[in-house]
């Protein structure tokens, strides 16, 4: 349930309502808008409906939230959130780009990629230190050494660092090295991990599961936010369909759907979304045109030698071209996107 306080409500009246909710063993999340304060109530439905909230001074109305996710819904907060990752804002109308190799392979490889990413104007360096590979015989990542290389590349370039964590142990380790942690498609419903990142308080990039509906994905985000961490950015990375030409089917309609349903920012990963480097530029353009808050793109200084996902990685020249193309499109679209 959402409680809308009247525009004249005093702080004391807000505090009284919040106090009563918490006394009843429920969670209260307060969101102060420009004109009105809204209080999201989470907990047992029976206890919520027994509370005489509308009798409290300063309460304008109560509105039930019918979706299974609450805090990440626009019913709870109409304004879309801006997630600040070490000074880089995601969801403020600008286009944020995270780029880099699929996996951290060596310090030389990572620094080479980081230099190109920096030169392109992208804000984030990505790179996997823990690789959840489909085959146990594929390269599994450099673990802690990979994190050290990422931190080093961040220091050298000033780029923000995002990397995937695959369990609570890797999360605890990565937290000391990176600016943002990524929950990959394969772990989107690893609820223990979602709760752990929710408690950690570091910004989270939550990828859509391989076969997850939008509702399941938003519920996964709700797990994180319900632990108190609102700094969640969603990432559409394609879903499994009957199509086999592409690695996944990039669901660009999810961008508009999520922006309608949720207050969280959403970016698009056309690399995993297609599995083919030739499709990455057109799908990046389409994602920007659809209103995505950013992109995640795999780029390698030598895709033919990449230890992971070479066929979907752009080479530096193509990546720099893509960055010019999306910047031009973004400025053309300014003020033109359908809301
Ligand atoms: C990745 O970004 O490195 C990755 C493994 O992506 P996904 O979880 O979307 O497959
Ligand atoms: Mn990859």
CSV table of C-alpha atoms and ligand atoms in Angstrom, one decimal:
chain,number,residue,atom,x,y,z
A,1,UNK,CA,0.0,0.0,0.0
A,2,UNK,CA,1.1,3.6,-0.7
A,3,UNK,CA,0.0,6.4,1.7
A,4,UNK,CA,-0.2,9.8,0.0
A,5,UNK,CA,0.2,12.6,2.6
A,6,UNK,CA,-1.6,15.8,1.9
A,7,UNK,CA,0.6,18.7,0.6
A,8,UNK,CA,0.0,20.5,3.9
A,9,UNK,CA,1.1,17.6,6.0
A,10,UNK,CA,3.7,18.5,8.6
A,11,UNK,CA,6.8,16.4,9.4
A,12,UNK,CA,5.3,15.5,12.7
A,13,UNK,CA,2.3,14.0,11.0
A,14,UNK,CA,4.5,12.0,8.6
A,15,UNK,CA,6.5,10.8,11.6
A,16,UNK,CA,3.3,9.8,13.4
A,17,UNK,CA,2.1,7.7,10.5
A,18,UNK,CA,5.6,6.1,10.0
A,19,UNK,CA,5.8,5.3,13.7
A,20,UNK,CA,2.4,3.6,13.7
A,21,UNK,CA,3.4,1.5,10.7
A,22,UNK,CA,6.6,0.4,12.3
A,23,UNK,CA,4.9,-0.3,15.6
A,24,UNK,CA,2.7,-2.8,13.7
A,25,UNK,CA,5.8,-4.6,12.6
A,26,UNK,CA,5.6,-3.3,9.0
A,27,UNK,CA,8.2,-1.6,6.9
A,28,UNK,CA,7.7,2.1,6.0
A,29,UNK,CA,9.7,3.7,3.1
A,30,UNK,CA,9.3,7.4,2.9
A,31,UNK,CA,9.7,9.2,-0.4
A,32,UNK,CA,9.6,13.0,-0.3
A,33,UNK,CA,8.5,14.5,-3.6
A,34,UNK,CA,8.5,18.2,-4.5
A,35,UNK,CA,4.9,18.7,-3.3
A,36,UNK,CA,3.9,15.6,-1.4
A,37,UNK,CA,5.3,12.9,0.8
A,38,UNK,CA,4.5,9.3,-0.1
A,39,UNK,CA,5.0,6.4,2.3
A,40,UNK,CA,5.3,2.9,1.0
A,41,UNK,CA,4.1,0.2,3.4
A,42,UNK,CA,5.4,-3.3,3.0
A,43,UNK,CA,4.4,-6.3,5.0
A,44,UNK,CA,1.6,-8.7,5.9
A,45,UNK,CA,-1.5,-7.7,3.9
A,46,UNK,CA,-3.9,-8.5,6.7
A,47,UNK,CA,-2.0,-6.2,9.2
A,48,UNK,CA,-1.9,-3.4,6.6
A,49,UNK,CA,-5.6,-3.5,5.9
A,50,UNK,CA,-6.4,-3.5,9.6
A,51,UNK,CA,-4.5,-0.2,10.2
A,52,UNK,CA,-6.8,2.9,10.3
A,53,UNK,CA,-4.3,4.9,8.3
A,54,UNK,CA,-6.9,7.3,6.7
A,55,UNK,CA,-7.9,8.4,10.2
A,56,UNK,CA,-4.4,9.9,10.8
A,57,UNK,CA,-4.0,13.7,10.4
A,58,UNK,CA,-2.2,14.7,7.2
A,59,UNK,CA,-3.2,11.6,5.2
A,60,UNK,CA,-4.8,12.4,1.9
A,61,UNK,CA,-5.5,8.9,0.7
A,62,UNK,CA,-4.2,5.3,0.6
A,63,UNK,CA,-3.6,3.4,-2.7
A,64,UNK,CA,-3.2,-0.3,-2.9
A,65,UNK,CA,-0.3,-1.5,-5.0
A,66,UNK,CA,-1.5,-4.6,-6.9
A,67,UNK,CA,1.7,-5.7,-8.5
A,68,UNK,CA,3.8,-8.3,-6.6
A,69,UNK,CA,6.8,-5.9,-6.6
A,70,UNK,CA,6.2,-2.7,-4.7
A,71,UNK,CA,9.2,-0.5,-3.9
A,72,UNK,CA,10.5,-0.6,-7.5
A,73,UNK,CA,7.1,0.2,-9.0
A,74,UNK,CA,6.0,3.6,-10.3
A,75,UNK,CA,3.0,3.2,-8.0
A,76,UNK,CA,5.3,3.6,-5.1
A,77,UNK,CA,7.4,6.3,-6.7
A,78,UNK,CA,6.3,8.0,-9.9
A,79,UNK,CA,9.5,9.8,-10.5
A,80,UNK,CA,12.2,7.6,-12.0
A,81,UNK,CA,15.2,7.1,-9.8
A,82,UNK,CA,18.6,8.4,-10.7
A,83,UNK,CA,21.3,6.0,-9.5
A,84,UNK,CA,24.6,7.6,-8.6
A,85,UNK,CA,27.7,5.4,-9.1
A,86,UNK,CA,30.7,7.2,-7.6
A,87,UNK,CA,29.6,10.4,-9.2
A,88,UNK,CA,28.2,9.0,-12.5
A,89,UNK,CA,24.5,9.4,-12.7
A,90,UNK,CA,22.4,6.7,-14.4
A,91,UNK,CA,18.8,7.6,-15.3
A,92,UNK,CA,19.2,11.4,-15.5
A,93,UNK,CA,18.4,11.5,-19.2
A,94,UNK,CA,22.0,11.1,-20.3
A,95,UNK,CA,23.4,8.0,-21.9
A,96,UNK,CA,25.8,6.0,-19.8
A,97,UNK,CA,28.1,3.5,-21.5
A,98,UNK,CA,29.8,0.5,-19.8
A,99,UNK,CA,32.3,-1.2,-22.1
A,100,UNK,CA,35.2,-3.6,-22.0
A,101,UNK,CA,36.1,-7.2,-22.5
A,102,UNK,CA,33.9,-10.1,-21.5
A,103,UNK,CA,36.6,-11.4,-19.2
A,104,UNK,CA,39.7,-9.9,-17.6
A,105,UNK,CA,42.5,-11.9,-19.1
A,106,UNK,CA,45.7,-10.1,-18.2
A,107,UNK,CA,46.7,-6.6,-17.0
A,108,UNK,CA,48.0,-5.7,-20.4
A,109,UNK,CA,44.8,-6.8,-22.1
A,110,UNK,CA,42.7,-4.9,-19.6
A,111,UNK,CA,44.7,-1.7,-19.7
A,112,UNK,CA,44.6,-1.8,-23.5
A,113,UNK,CA,40.8,-2.1,-23.5
A,114,UNK,CA,40.5,0.6,-20.7
A,115,UNK,CA,42.5,3.1,-22.8
A,116,UNK,CA,40.0,2.7,-25.7
A,117,UNK,CA,37.0,2.9,-23.4
A,118,UNK,CA,38.4,6.1,-21.8
A,119,UNK,CA,39.1,7.6,-25.2
A,120,UNK,CA,35.6,6.8,-26.4
A,121,UNK,CA,34.0,8.9,-23.7
A,122,UNK,CA,32.3,5.9,-22.0
A,123,UNK,CA,32.1,6.2,-18.2
A,124,UNK,CA,32.5,2.6,-17.1
A,125,UNK,CA,35.0,-0.2,-17.7
A,126,UNK,CA,33.4,-3.7,-17.5
A,127,UNK,CA,35.2,-7.0,-17.3
A,128,UNK,CA,34.5,-10.3,-15.6
A,129,UNK,CA,36.8,-11.6,-12.9
A,130,UNK,CA,34.4,-14.5,-12.0
A,131,UNK,CA,33.0,-16.0,-15.2
A,132,UNK,CA,29.9,-18.1,-14.9
A,133,UNK,CA,30.6,-20.0,-18.2
A,134,UNK,CA,28.2,-22.4,-19.7
A,135,UNK,CA,30.9,-25.1,-20.0
A,136,UNK,CA,33.1,-26.0,-17.0
A,137,UNK,CA,36.0,-26.4,-19.5
A,138,UNK,CA,35.9,-22.8,-20.7
A,139,UNK,CA,38.0,-20.0,-19.1
A,140,UNK,CA,36.6,-19.3,-15.7
A,141,UNK,CA,38.3,-16.0,-14.9
A,142,UNK,CA,41.2,-14.7,-12.9
A,143,UNK,CA,39.2,-14.3,-9.6
A,144,UNK,CA,40.9,-12.0,-7.1
A,145,UNK,CA,43.7,-11.1,-9.5
A,146,UNK,CA,41.1,-10.0,-12.0
A,147,UNK,CA,39.7,-7.7,-9.4
A,148,UNK,CA,43.1,-6.2,-8.7
A,149,UNK,CA,43.6,-5.5,-12.4
A,150,UNK,CA,40.2,-3.9,-12.6
A,151,UNK,CA,41.0,-1.6,-9.7
A,152,UNK,CA,44.3,-0.8,-11.3
A,153,UNK,CA,42.6,0.1,-14.6
A,154,UNK,CA,40.1,2.2,-12.7
A,155,UNK,CA,42.9,4.1,-11.0
A,156,UNK,CA,44.9,4.7,-14.2
A,157,UNK,CA,41.9,5.9,-16.3
A,158,UNK,CA,39.4,7.3,-13.8
A,159,UNK,CA,36.7,5.0,-15.3
A,160,UNK,CA,34.1,3.5,-12.9
A,161,UNK,CA,34.4,-0.2,-12.6
A,162,UNK,CA,31.6,-2.8,-12.9
A,163,UNK,CA,32.1,-6.5,-12.5
A,164,UNK,CA,30.0,-9.6,-12.0
A,165,UNK,CA,29.7,-11.4,-8.8
A,166,UNK,CA,28.4,-15.0,-8.7
A,167,UNK,CA,28.0,-15.8,-5.0
A,168,UNK,CA,28.2,-14.2,-1.6
A,169,UNK,CA,32.0,-14.9,-1.3
A,170,UNK,CA,32.8,-13.2,-4.6
A,171,UNK,CA,30.5,-10.3,-3.7
A,172,UNK,CA,32.3,-9.7,-0.4
A,173,UNK,CA,35.7,-9.8,-2.2
A,174,UNK,CA,34.6,-7.6,-5.2
A,175,UNK,CA,33.1,-4.9,-2.9
A,176,UNK,CA,36.5,-3.7,-2.0
A,177,UNK,CA,37.6,-3.2,-5.6
A,178,UNK,CA,34.8,-2.0,-7.7
A,179,UNK,CA,32.2,0.8,-8.0
A,180,UNK,CA,29.2,-1.4,-9.0
A,181,UNK,CA,28.5,-5.1,-8.8
A,182,UNK,CA,26.7,-7.0,-11.5
A,183,UNK,CA,24.3,-9.8,-11.0
A,184,UNK,CA,24.4,-11.9,-14.2
A,185,UNK,CA,21.5,-13.5,-16.0
A,186,UNK,CA,22.3,-16.9,-14.5
A,187,UNK,CA,22.0,-15.5,-11.0
A,188,UNK,CA,18.9,-13.2,-11.4
A,189,UNK,CA,16.9,-15.5,-9.1
A,190,UNK,CA,19.7,-16.4,-6.7
A,191,UNK,CA,17.7,-14.9,-3.8
A,192,UNK,CA,20.4,-15.3,-1.2
A,193,UNK,CA,22.8,-13.3,-3.4
A,194,UNK,CA,20.1,-10.7,-4.1
A,195,UNK,CA,19.5,-10.2,-0.4
A,196,UNK,CA,23.3,-10.0,0.2
A,197,UNK,CA,23.8,-7.2,-2.4
A,198,UNK,CA,20.7,-5.5,-0.9
A,199,UNK,CA,22.5,-5.4,2.4
A,200,UNK,CA,25.9,-4.4,1.1
A,201,UNK,CA,24.8,-0.9,-0.1
A,202,UNK,CA,26.8,-0.8,-3.3
A,203,UNK,CA,25.1,0.1,-6.6
A,204,UNK,CA,23.9,-3.0,-8.4
A,205,UNK,CA,23.5,-3.8,-12.1
A,206,UNK,CA,20.8,-6.5,-12.3
A,207,UNK,CA,20.7,-8.4,-15.6
A,208,UNK,CA,17.5,-10.0,-16.8
A,209,UNK,CA,17.5,-13.8,-16.4
A,210,UNK,CA,17.8,-16.0,-19.5
A,211,UNK,CA,14.1,-16.9,-19.4
A,212,UNK,CA,12.7,-14.4,-17.0
A,213,UNK,CA,9.5,-12.4,-17.5
A,214,UNK,CA,9.6,-8.7,-16.8
A,215,UNK,CA,7.6,-9.4,-13.6
A,216,UNK,CA,10.1,-12.0,-12.4
A,217,UNK,CA,12.9,-9.5,-13.1
A,218,UNK,CA,11.3,-6.7,-11.2
A,219,UNK,CA,10.6,-9.0,-8.3
A,220,UNK,CA,14.3,-9.9,-8.3
A,221,UNK,CA,15.0,-6.1,-8.1
A,222,UNK,CA,12.5,-5.9,-5.3
A,223,UNK,CA,14.6,-8.4,-3.3
A,224,UNK,CA,17.5,-6.0,-3.4
A,225,UNK,CA,15.6,-2.9,-2.7
A,226,UNK,CA,13.6,-4.4,0.1
A,227,UNK,CA,16.9,-4.8,2.0
A,228,UNK,CA,17.4,-1.0,1.8
A,229,UNK,CA,19.6,-0.7,-1.3
A,230,UNK,CA,17.7,1.5,-3.9
A,231,UNK,CA,20.7,1.8,-6.2
A,232,UNK,CA,19.7,-0.8,-8.7
A,233,UNK,CA,20.0,-0.5,-12.5
A,234,UNK,CA,18.3,-3.1,-14.7
A,235,UNK,CA,20.0,-4.5,-17.8
A,236,UNK,CA,18.1,-6.1,-20.7
A,237,UNK,CA,20.4,-8.7,-22.2
A,238,UNK,CA,18.1,-10.8,-24.3
A,239,UNK,CA,16.0,-13.8,-23.5
A,240,UNK,CA,15.9,-17.4,-24.8
A,241,UNK,CA,13.4,-17.9,-27.6
A,242,UNK,CA,13.1,-20.5,-30.5
A,243,UNK,CA,15.4,-18.3,-32.6
A,244,UNK,CA,18.9,-19.8,-33.0
A,245,UNK,CA,20.6,-17.4,-35.4
A,246,UNK,CA,21.2,-15.0,-32.5
A,247,UNK,CA,22.5,-16.1,-29.1
A,248,UNK,CA,19.4,-14.5,-27.4
A,249,UNK,CA,16.5,-12.4,-28.6
A,250,UNK,CA,17.0,-8.9,-27.5
A,251,UNK,CA,13.7,-7.7,-26.1
A,252,UNK,CA,13.8,-4.0,-26.7
A,253,UNK,CA,10.2,-3.6,-25.8
A,254,UNK,CA,11.3,-4.3,-22.2
A,255,UNK,CA,12.9,-0.8,-22.1
A,256,UNK,CA,9.6,0.9,-22.5
A,257,UNK,CA,7.7,-1.6,-20.4
A,258,UNK,CA,10.1,-1.3,-17.5
A,259,UNK,CA,10.1,2.5,-17.7
A,260,UNK,CA,6.3,2.3,-17.5
A,261,UNK,CA,6.2,-0.2,-14.6
A,262,UNK,CA,9.2,0.6,-12.6
A,263,UNK,CA,11.1,3.6,-11.2
A,264,UNK,CA,14.5,2.0,-11.8
A,265,UNK,CA,16.8,3.0,-14.7
A,266,UNK,CA,17.3,0.4,-17.5
A,267,UNK,CA,20.3,-0.1,-19.8
A,268,UNK,CA,20.7,-2.6,-22.7
A,269,UNK,CA,23.4,-5.1,-23.5
A,270,UNK,CA,23.3,-5.8,-27.2
A,271,UNK,CA,26.4,-8.0,-27.0
A,272,UNK,CA,24.9,-10.8,-25.0
A,273,UNK,CA,21.6,-9.9,-26.5
A,274,UNK,CA,22.7,-10.9,-30.0
A,275,UNK,CA,25.9,-12.8,-29.7
A,276,UNK,CA,27.1,-11.3,-33.0
A,277,UNK,CA,29.4,-8.2,-33.2
A,278,UNK,CA,27.7,-7.1,-36.5
A,279,UNK,CA,24.4,-6.7,-34.7
A,280,UNK,CA,25.8,-4.7,-31.8
A,281,UNK,CA,25.8,-1.3,-33.5
A,282,UNK,CA,22.3,-1.4,-34.9
A,283,UNK,CA,20.8,-2.8,-31.7
A,284,UNK,CA,22.7,-0.1,-29.7
A,285,UNK,CA,21.1,2.5,-31.9
A,286,UNK,CA,17.7,0.9,-31.4
A,287,UNK,CA,18.1,0.8,-27.7
A,288,UNK,CA,19.0,4.4,-27.5
A,289,UNK,CA,16.0,5.3,-29.8
A,290,UNK,CA,13.8,3.2,-27.4
A,291,UNK,CA,14.9,5.5,-24.5
A,292,UNK,CA,17.4,3.3,-22.7
A,293,UNK,CA,19.4,5.0,-19.9
A,294,UNK,CA,22.6,3.4,-21.1
A,295,UNK,CA,24.4,0.5,-22.9
A,296,UNK,CA,26.7,-2.3,-21.9
A,297,UNK,CA,29.0,-3.3,-24.8
A,298,UNK,CA,31.7,-5.9,-25.0
A,299,UNK,CA,34.9,-4.6,-26.6
A,300,UNK,CA,38.3,-6.3,-27.0
A,301,UNK,CA,41.5,-5.0,-28.5
A,302,UNK,CA,41.8,-8.4,-30.3
A,303,UNK,CA,38.4,-10.1,-30.5
A,304,UNK,CA,39.9,-13.1,-32.5
A,305,UNK,CA,42.1,-13.9,-29.5
A,306,UNK,CA,39.6,-13.2,-26.8
A,307,UNK,CA,39.3,-16.0,-24.1
A,308,UNK,CA,35.5,-15.4,-23.9
A,309,UNK,CA,32.8,-14.0,-26.2
A,310,UNK,CA,35.1,-12.9,-29.0
A,311,UNK,CA,32.4,-13.3,-31.7
A,312,UNK,CA,30.2,-10.7,-30.0
A,313,UNK,CA,33.0,-8.3,-29.1
A,314,UNK,CA,33.6,-5.1,-31.1
A,315,UNK,CA,37.2,-4.2,-32.0
A,316,UNK,CA,38.4,-0.7,-30.9
A,317,UNK,CA,37.6,1.0,-34.3
A,318,UNK,CA,34.1,-0.4,-34.4
A,319,UNK,CA,33.5,0.5,-30.8
A,320,UNK,CA,34.7,4.1,-31.3
A,321,UNK,CA,32.4,4.4,-34.4
A,322,UNK,CA,29.5,3.1,-32.3
A,323,UNK,CA,30.2,5.7,-29.6
A,324,UNK,CA,30.0,8.5,-32.2
A,325,UNK,CA,26.9,7.1,-33.7
A,326,UNK,CA,25.0,6.7,-30.4
A,327,UNK,CA,26.1,10.2,-29.3
A,328,UNK,CA,24.7,11.7,-32.6
A,329,UNK,CA,21.5,9.8,-32.3
A,330,UNK,CA,21.1,10.8,-28.6
A,331,UNK,CA,21.5,14.5,-29.4
A,332,UNK,CA,19.0,14.1,-32.3
A,333,UNK,CA,16.5,12.4,-30.0
A,334,UNK,CA,16.8,15.1,-27.2
A,335,UNK,CA,13.2,16.1,-26.3
A,336,UNK,CA,11.8,13.8,-29.0
A,337,UNK,CA,11.2,10.6,-27.1
A,338,UNK,CA,7.6,9.5,-26.6
A,339,UNK,CA,6.9,9.3,-22.9
B,1,LIG,C1,28.5,-10.6,-18.7
B,1,LIG,O1,28.0,-9.5,-18.8
B,1,LIG,O2,29.7,-10.9,-18.6
B,1,LIG,C2,27.6,-11.8,-18.7
B,1,LIG,C3,28.0,-13.0,-18.4
B,1,LIG,O3,26.4,-11.5,-19.1
B,1,LIG,P1,25.0,-12.3,-18.9
B,1,LIG,O4,24.9,-12.5,-17.4
B,1,LIG,O5,24.0,-11.3,-19.4
B,1,LIG,O6,25.0,-13.5,-19.7
B,2,LIG,MN1,30.4,-12.0,-22.2
